[in-house]
Short mmCIF file of C-alpha atoms in Angstrom, two decimals:
data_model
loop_
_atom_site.label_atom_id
_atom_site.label_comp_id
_atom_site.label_asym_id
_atom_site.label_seq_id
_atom_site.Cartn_x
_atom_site.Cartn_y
_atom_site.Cartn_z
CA UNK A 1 9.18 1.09 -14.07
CA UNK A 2 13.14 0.70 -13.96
CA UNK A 3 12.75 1.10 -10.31
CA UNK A 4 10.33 -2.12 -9.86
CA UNK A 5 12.49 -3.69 -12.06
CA UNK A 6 15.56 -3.02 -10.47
CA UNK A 7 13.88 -4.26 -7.23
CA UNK A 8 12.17 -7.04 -8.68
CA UNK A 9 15.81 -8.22 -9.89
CA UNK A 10 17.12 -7.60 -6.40
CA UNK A 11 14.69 -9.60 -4.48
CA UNK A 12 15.71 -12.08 -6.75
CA UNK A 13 19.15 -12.32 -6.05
CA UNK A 14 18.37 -11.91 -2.44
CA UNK A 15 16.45 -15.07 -2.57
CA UNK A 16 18.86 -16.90 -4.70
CA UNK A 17 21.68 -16.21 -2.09
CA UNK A 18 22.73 -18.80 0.83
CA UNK A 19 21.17 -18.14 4.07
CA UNK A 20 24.33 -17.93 5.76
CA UNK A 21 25.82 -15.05 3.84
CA UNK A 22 23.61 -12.85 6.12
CA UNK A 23 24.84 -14.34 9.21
CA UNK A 24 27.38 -12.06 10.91
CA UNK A 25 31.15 -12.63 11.89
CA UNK A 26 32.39 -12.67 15.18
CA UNK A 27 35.72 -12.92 16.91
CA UNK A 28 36.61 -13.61 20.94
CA UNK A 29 40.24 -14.25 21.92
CA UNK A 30 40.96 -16.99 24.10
CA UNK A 31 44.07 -16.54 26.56
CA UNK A 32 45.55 -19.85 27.32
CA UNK A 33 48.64 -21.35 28.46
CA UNK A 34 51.65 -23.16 26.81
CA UNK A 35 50.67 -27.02 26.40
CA UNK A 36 46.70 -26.59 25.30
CA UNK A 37 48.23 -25.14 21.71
CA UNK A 38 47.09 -28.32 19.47
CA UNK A 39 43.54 -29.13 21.91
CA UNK A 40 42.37 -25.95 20.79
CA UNK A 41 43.42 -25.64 17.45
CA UNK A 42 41.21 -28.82 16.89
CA UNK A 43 38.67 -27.50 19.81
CA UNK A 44 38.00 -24.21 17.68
CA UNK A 45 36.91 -26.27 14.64
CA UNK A 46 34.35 -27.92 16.11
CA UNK A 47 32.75 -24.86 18.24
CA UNK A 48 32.85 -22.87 15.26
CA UNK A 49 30.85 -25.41 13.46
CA UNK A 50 29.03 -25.73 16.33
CA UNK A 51 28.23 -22.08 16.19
CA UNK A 52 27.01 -21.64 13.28
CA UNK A 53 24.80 -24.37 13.50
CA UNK A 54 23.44 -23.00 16.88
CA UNK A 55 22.93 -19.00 15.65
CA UNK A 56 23.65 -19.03 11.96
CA UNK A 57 26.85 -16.94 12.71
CA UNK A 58 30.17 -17.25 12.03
CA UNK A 59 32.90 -17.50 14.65
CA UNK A 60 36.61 -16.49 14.73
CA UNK A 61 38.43 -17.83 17.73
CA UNK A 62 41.85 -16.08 18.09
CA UNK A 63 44.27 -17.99 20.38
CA UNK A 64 47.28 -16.68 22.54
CA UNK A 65 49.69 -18.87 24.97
CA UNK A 66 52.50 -18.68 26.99
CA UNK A 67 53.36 -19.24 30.68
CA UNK A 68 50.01 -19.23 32.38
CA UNK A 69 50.89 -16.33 35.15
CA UNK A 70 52.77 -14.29 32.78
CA UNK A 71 49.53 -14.39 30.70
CA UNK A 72 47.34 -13.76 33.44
CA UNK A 73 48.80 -10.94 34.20
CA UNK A 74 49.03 -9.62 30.53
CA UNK A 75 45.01 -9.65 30.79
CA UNK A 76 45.14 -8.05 33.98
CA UNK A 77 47.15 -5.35 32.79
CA UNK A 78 45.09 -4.59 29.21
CA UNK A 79 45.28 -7.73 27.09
CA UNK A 80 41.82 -8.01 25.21
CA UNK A 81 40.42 -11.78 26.07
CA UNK A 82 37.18 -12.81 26.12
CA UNK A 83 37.85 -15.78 27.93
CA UNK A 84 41.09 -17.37 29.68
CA UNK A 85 41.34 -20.78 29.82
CA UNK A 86 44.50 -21.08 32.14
CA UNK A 87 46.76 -23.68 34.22
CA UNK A 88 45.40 -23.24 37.29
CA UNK A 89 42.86 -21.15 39.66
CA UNK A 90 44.88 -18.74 41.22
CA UNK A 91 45.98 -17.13 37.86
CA UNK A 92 42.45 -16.35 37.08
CA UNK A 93 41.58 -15.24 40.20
CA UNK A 94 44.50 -12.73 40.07
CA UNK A 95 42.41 -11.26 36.87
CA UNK A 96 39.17 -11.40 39.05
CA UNK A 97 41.29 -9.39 41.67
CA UNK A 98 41.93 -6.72 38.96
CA UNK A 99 38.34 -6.07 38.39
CA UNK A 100 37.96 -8.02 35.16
CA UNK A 101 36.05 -10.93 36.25
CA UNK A 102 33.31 -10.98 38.76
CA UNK A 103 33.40 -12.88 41.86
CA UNK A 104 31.90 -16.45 41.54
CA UNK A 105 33.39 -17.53 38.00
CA UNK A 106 34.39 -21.14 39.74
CA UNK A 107 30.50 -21.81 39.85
CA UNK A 108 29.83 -20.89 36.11
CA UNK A 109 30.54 -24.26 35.15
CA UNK A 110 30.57 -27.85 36.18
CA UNK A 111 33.56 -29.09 37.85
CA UNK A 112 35.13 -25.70 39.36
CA UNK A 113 35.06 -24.90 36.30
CA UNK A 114 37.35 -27.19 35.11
CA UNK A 115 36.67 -29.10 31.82
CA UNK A 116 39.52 -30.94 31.69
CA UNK A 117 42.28 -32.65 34.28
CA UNK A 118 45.84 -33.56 34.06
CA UNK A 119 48.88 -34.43 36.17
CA UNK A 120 52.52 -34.14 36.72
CA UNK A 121 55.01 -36.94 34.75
CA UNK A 122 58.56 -37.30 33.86
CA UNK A 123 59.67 -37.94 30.38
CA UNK A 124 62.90 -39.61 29.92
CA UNK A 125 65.35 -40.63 27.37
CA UNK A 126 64.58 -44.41 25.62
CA UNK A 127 66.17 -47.17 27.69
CA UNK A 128 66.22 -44.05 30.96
CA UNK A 129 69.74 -44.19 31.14
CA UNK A 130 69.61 -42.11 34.56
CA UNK A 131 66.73 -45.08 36.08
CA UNK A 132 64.80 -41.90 37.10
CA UNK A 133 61.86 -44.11 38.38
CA UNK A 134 60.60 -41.35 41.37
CA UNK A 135 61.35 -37.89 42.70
CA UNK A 136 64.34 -38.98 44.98
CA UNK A 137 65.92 -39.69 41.52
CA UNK A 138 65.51 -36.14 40.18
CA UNK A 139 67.75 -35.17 43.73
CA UNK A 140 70.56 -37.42 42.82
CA UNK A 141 73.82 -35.24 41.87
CA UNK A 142 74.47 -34.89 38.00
CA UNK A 143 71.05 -35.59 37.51
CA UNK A 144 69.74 -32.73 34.95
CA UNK A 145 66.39 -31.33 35.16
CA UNK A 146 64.48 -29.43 33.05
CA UNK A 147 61.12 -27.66 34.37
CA UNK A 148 59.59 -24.58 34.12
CA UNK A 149 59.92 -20.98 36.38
CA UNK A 150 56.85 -21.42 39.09
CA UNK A 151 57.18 -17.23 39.05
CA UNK A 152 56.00 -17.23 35.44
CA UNK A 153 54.24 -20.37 34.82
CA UNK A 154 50.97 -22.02 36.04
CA UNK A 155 52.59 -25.47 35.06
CA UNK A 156 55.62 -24.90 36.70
CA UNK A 157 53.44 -24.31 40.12
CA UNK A 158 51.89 -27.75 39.49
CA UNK A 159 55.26 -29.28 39.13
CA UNK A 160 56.57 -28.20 42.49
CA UNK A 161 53.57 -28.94 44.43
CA UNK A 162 53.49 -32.40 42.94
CA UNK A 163 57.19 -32.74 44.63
CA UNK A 164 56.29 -31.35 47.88
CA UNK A 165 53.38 -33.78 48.16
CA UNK A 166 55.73 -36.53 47.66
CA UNK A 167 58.12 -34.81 50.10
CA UNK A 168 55.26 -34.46 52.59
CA UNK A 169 54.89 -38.23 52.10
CA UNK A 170 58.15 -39.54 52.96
CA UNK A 171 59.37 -36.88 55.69
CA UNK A 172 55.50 -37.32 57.22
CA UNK A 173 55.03 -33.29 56.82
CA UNK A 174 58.39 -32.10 58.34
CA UNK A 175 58.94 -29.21 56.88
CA UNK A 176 62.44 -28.67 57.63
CA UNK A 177 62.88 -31.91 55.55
CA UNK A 178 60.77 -31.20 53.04
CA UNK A 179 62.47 -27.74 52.11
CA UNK A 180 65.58 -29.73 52.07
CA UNK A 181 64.53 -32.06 49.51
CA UNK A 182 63.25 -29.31 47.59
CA UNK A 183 65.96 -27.50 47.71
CA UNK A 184 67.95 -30.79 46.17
CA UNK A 185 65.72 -31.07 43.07
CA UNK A 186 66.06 -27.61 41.88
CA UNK A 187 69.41 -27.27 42.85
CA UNK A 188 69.60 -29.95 39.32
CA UNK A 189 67.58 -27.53 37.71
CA UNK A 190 69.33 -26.87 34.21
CA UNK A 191 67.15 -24.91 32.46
CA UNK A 192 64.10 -22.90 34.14
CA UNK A 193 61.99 -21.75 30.83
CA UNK A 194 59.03 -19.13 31.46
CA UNK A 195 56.71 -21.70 30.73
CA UNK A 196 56.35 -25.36 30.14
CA UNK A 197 55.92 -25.89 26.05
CA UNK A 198 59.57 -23.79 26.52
CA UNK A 199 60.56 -25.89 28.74
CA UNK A 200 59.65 -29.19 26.56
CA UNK A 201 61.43 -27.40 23.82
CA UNK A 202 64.87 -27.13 26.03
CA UNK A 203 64.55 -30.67 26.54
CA UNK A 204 62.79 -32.66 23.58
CA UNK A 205 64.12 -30.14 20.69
CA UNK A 206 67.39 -28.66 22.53
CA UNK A 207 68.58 -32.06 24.42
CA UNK A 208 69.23 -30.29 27.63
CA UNK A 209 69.17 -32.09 30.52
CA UNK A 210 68.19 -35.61 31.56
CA UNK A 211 64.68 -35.66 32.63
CA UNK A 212 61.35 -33.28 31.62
CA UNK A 213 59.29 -32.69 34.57
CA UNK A 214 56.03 -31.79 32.75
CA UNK A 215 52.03 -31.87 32.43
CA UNK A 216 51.15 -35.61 31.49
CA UNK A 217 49.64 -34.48 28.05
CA UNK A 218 53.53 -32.74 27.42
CA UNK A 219 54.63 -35.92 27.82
CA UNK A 220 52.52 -37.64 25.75
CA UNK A 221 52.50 -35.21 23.10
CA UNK A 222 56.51 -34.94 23.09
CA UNK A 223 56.08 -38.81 22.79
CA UNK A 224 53.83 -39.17 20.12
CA UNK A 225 56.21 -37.11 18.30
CA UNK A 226 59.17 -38.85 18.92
CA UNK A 227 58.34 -42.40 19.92
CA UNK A 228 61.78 -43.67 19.39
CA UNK A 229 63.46 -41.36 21.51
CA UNK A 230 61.64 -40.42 24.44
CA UNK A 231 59.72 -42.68 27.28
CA UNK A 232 57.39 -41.59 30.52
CA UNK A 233 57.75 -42.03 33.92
CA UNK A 234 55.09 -41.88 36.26
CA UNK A 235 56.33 -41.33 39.90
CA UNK A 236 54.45 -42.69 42.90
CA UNK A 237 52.86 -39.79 44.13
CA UNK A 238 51.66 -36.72 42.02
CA UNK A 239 48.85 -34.13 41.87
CA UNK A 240 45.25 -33.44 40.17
CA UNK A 241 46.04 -30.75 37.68
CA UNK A 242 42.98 -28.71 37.64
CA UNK A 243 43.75 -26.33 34.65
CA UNK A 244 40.26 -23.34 35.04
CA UNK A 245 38.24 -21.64 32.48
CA UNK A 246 36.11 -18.06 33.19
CA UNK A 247 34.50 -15.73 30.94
CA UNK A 248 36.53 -11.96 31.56
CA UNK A 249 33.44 -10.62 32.25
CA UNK A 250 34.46 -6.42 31.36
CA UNK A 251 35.72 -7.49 27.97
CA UNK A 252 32.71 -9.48 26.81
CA UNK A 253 30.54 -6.70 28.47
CA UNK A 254 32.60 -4.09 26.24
CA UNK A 255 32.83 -6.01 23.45
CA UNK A 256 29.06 -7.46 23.40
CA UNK A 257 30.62 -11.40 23.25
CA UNK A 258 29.13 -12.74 26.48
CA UNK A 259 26.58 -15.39 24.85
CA UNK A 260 29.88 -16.24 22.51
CA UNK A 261 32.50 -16.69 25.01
CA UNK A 262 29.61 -18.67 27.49
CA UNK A 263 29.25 -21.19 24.55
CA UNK A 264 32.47 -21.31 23.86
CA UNK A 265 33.35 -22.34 27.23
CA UNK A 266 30.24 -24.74 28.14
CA UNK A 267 31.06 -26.66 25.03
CA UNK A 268 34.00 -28.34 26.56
CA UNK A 269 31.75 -30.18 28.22
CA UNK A 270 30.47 -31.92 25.45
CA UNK A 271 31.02 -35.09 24.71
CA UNK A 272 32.84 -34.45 21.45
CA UNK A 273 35.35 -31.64 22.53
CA UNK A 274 35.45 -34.01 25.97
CA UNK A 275 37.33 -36.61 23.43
CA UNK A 276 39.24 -34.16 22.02
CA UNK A 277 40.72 -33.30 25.17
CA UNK A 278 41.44 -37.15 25.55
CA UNK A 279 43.16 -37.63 22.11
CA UNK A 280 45.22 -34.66 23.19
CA UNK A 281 46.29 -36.49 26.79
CA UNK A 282 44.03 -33.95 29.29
CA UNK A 283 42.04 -36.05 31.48
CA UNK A 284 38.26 -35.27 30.70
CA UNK A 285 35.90 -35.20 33.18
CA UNK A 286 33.37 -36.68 31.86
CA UNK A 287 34.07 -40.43 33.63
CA UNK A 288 32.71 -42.88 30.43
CA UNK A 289 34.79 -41.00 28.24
CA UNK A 290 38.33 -40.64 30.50
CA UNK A 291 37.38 -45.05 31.36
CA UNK A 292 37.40 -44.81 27.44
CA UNK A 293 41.29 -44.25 27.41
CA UNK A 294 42.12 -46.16 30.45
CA UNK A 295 44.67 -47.81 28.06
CA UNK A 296 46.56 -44.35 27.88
CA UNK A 297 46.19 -43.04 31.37
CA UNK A 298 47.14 -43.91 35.10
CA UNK A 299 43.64 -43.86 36.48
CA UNK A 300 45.37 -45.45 40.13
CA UNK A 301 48.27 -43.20 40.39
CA UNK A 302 48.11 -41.65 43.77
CA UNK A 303 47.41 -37.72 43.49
CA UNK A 304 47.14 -35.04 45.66
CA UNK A 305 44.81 -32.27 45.79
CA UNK A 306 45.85 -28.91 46.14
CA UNK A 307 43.38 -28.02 48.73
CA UNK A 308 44.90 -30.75 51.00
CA UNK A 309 47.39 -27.28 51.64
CA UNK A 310 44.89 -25.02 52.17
CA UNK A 311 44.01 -24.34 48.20
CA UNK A 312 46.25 -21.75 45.88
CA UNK A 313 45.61 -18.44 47.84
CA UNK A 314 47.63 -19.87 50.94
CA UNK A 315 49.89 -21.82 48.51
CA UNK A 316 51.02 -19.13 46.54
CA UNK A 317 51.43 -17.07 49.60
CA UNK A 318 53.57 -19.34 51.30
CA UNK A 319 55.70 -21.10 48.12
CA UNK A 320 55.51 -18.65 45.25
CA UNK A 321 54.93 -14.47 46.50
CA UNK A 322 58.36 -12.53 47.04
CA UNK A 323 60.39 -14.22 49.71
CA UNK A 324 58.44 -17.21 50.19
CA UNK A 325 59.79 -21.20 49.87
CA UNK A 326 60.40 -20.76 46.49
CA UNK A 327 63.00 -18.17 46.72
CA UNK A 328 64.31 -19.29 49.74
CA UNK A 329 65.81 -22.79 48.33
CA UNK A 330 66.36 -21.83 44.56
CA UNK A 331 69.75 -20.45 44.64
CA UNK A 332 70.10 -18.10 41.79
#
């Protein structure tokens, strides 16, 4: 009798209880780089509402950033991440290279798997005391620059390309030239962080130098911050920032995550994590929503694509491995 009783009782309670107390709990680590810090703090709100919604389960999305090839490589060496949502292509295909993420990730999603956009900008000073107004400007002497290390940071890659397209503009793709005026710019390098929130930190927080060279959204973040202090420049020729997403297939295998860290990833398409890239300065994709902030972005600046040099594998080869342009004009 005290049995049925105390089962009775039970099935009571049981009944009595939310639904959602017998969902389960689970966590997935997202690997990112520097500048998508306050996109995804707001991103993982809404997926984890999102989430629950969808499976009844609970979600905890753990974040980690820094310089986007540093990080890469911390995955490719051990780091647990179910996904990596990274500057640019070739740091994600340097964790597919390590076994961790099977061939064809770029076709997972729309866009190259790239949810979101940005480019390169300069942020100057109020009143830009040093009329930096293009790239030539950044070459002038006593000019101070601040950008990232392209060794360490996906950004900082970006960055430089963006200048050598606008070199390959006005020395019609001589090389020789084009080195030249590379060499120029960095040689006003001031500060060359690890990655590019450190390097908006050296300039907005730390005052070094004269002029940021820096994702778009950097810029616009660092100026919603301090609107009184800081203004952007956009030069005349820059380059579409395709920052990449993938699911690291062996961890989510391991770890039993995949339908998780697939969600998580496919929800940056929607429309409302597509305007939460907006309100946080990344281009979105989706075309009604980046026409929606036409007011805030450049939609007729002139940008180059990366694969209009052969696409990052020959890049990085040729600008950025051991001994390539990269180390032969940055003196040390």
């Amino acid at each position: 009798m005290i049995r049925k009783l105390f089962a009775f009782g039970l099935a009571v309670v049981l009944a009595l209880m939310p639904v959602q107390a017998f969902g389960k709990t689970v966590s997935i680590t997202n690997v990112s780089y520097d500048p998508t810090r306050e996109m995804f703090e707001q991103y993982n709100k809404i997926f984890e509402d999102h989430w629950k919604e969808k499976t009844g389960d609970d979600v905890e999305v753990i974040q980690s950033h820094g310089g986007s090839g540093k990080q890469a490589l911390e995955v490719a060496n051990g780091l647990d991440a179910d996904v990596v949502t990274l500057a640019l292509e070739y740091d994600i295909e340097s964790i597919e290279n390590a076994g961790l993420i099977k061939a064809g990730w770029k076709d997972k999603f729309d866009n190259d798997s790239s949810p979101y956009t940005s480019t390169i900008a300069f942020l100057v000073k109020k009143g830009n005391p040093r009329d930096i107004k293009d790239w030539d400007d950044l070459t002038k002497k006593g000019v101070g620059v601040v950008t990232p290390n392209p060794k360490t940071s996906g950004g900082a890659r970006w960055n430089y390309m963006a200048a050598w397209a606008y070199a390959d503009k006005k020395y019609g793709g001589d090389e020789v030239q084009m080195k030249e005026f590379i060499k120029k710019l960095y040689r006003n390098v001031v500060v060359l962080d690890s990655g590019a929130r450190g390097a908006t930190t050296s300039f907005v927080e730390n005052g070094q130098g004269d002029v940021l060279v820096a994702w778009e959204n950097e810029a616009y973040l660092s100026m919603r911050d301090y609107p009184d202090e800081y203004e952007i420049v956009t030069p005349s020729v820059s380059i579409l920032a395709q920052p990449s997403v993938a699911v690291v297939d062996e961890v989510v295998d391991y770890r039993d995550t995949r339908d998780v860290a697939t969600e998580y990833l496919n929800y940056l398409y929607s429309d409302e994590a597509q305007a939460i890239a907006a309100e946080n300065y990344f281009r979105p994709t989706n075309e009604k929503i980046l026409k929606k902030h036409s007011d805030t972005f450049d939609l007729n600046i002139n940008l180059a694509n990366i694969n209009d040099y052969g696409g990052w594998d020959k890049v990085q080869e040729k600008h950025f491995t051991d001994g390539g342009i990269f180390d032969q004009i940055y003196e040390r």
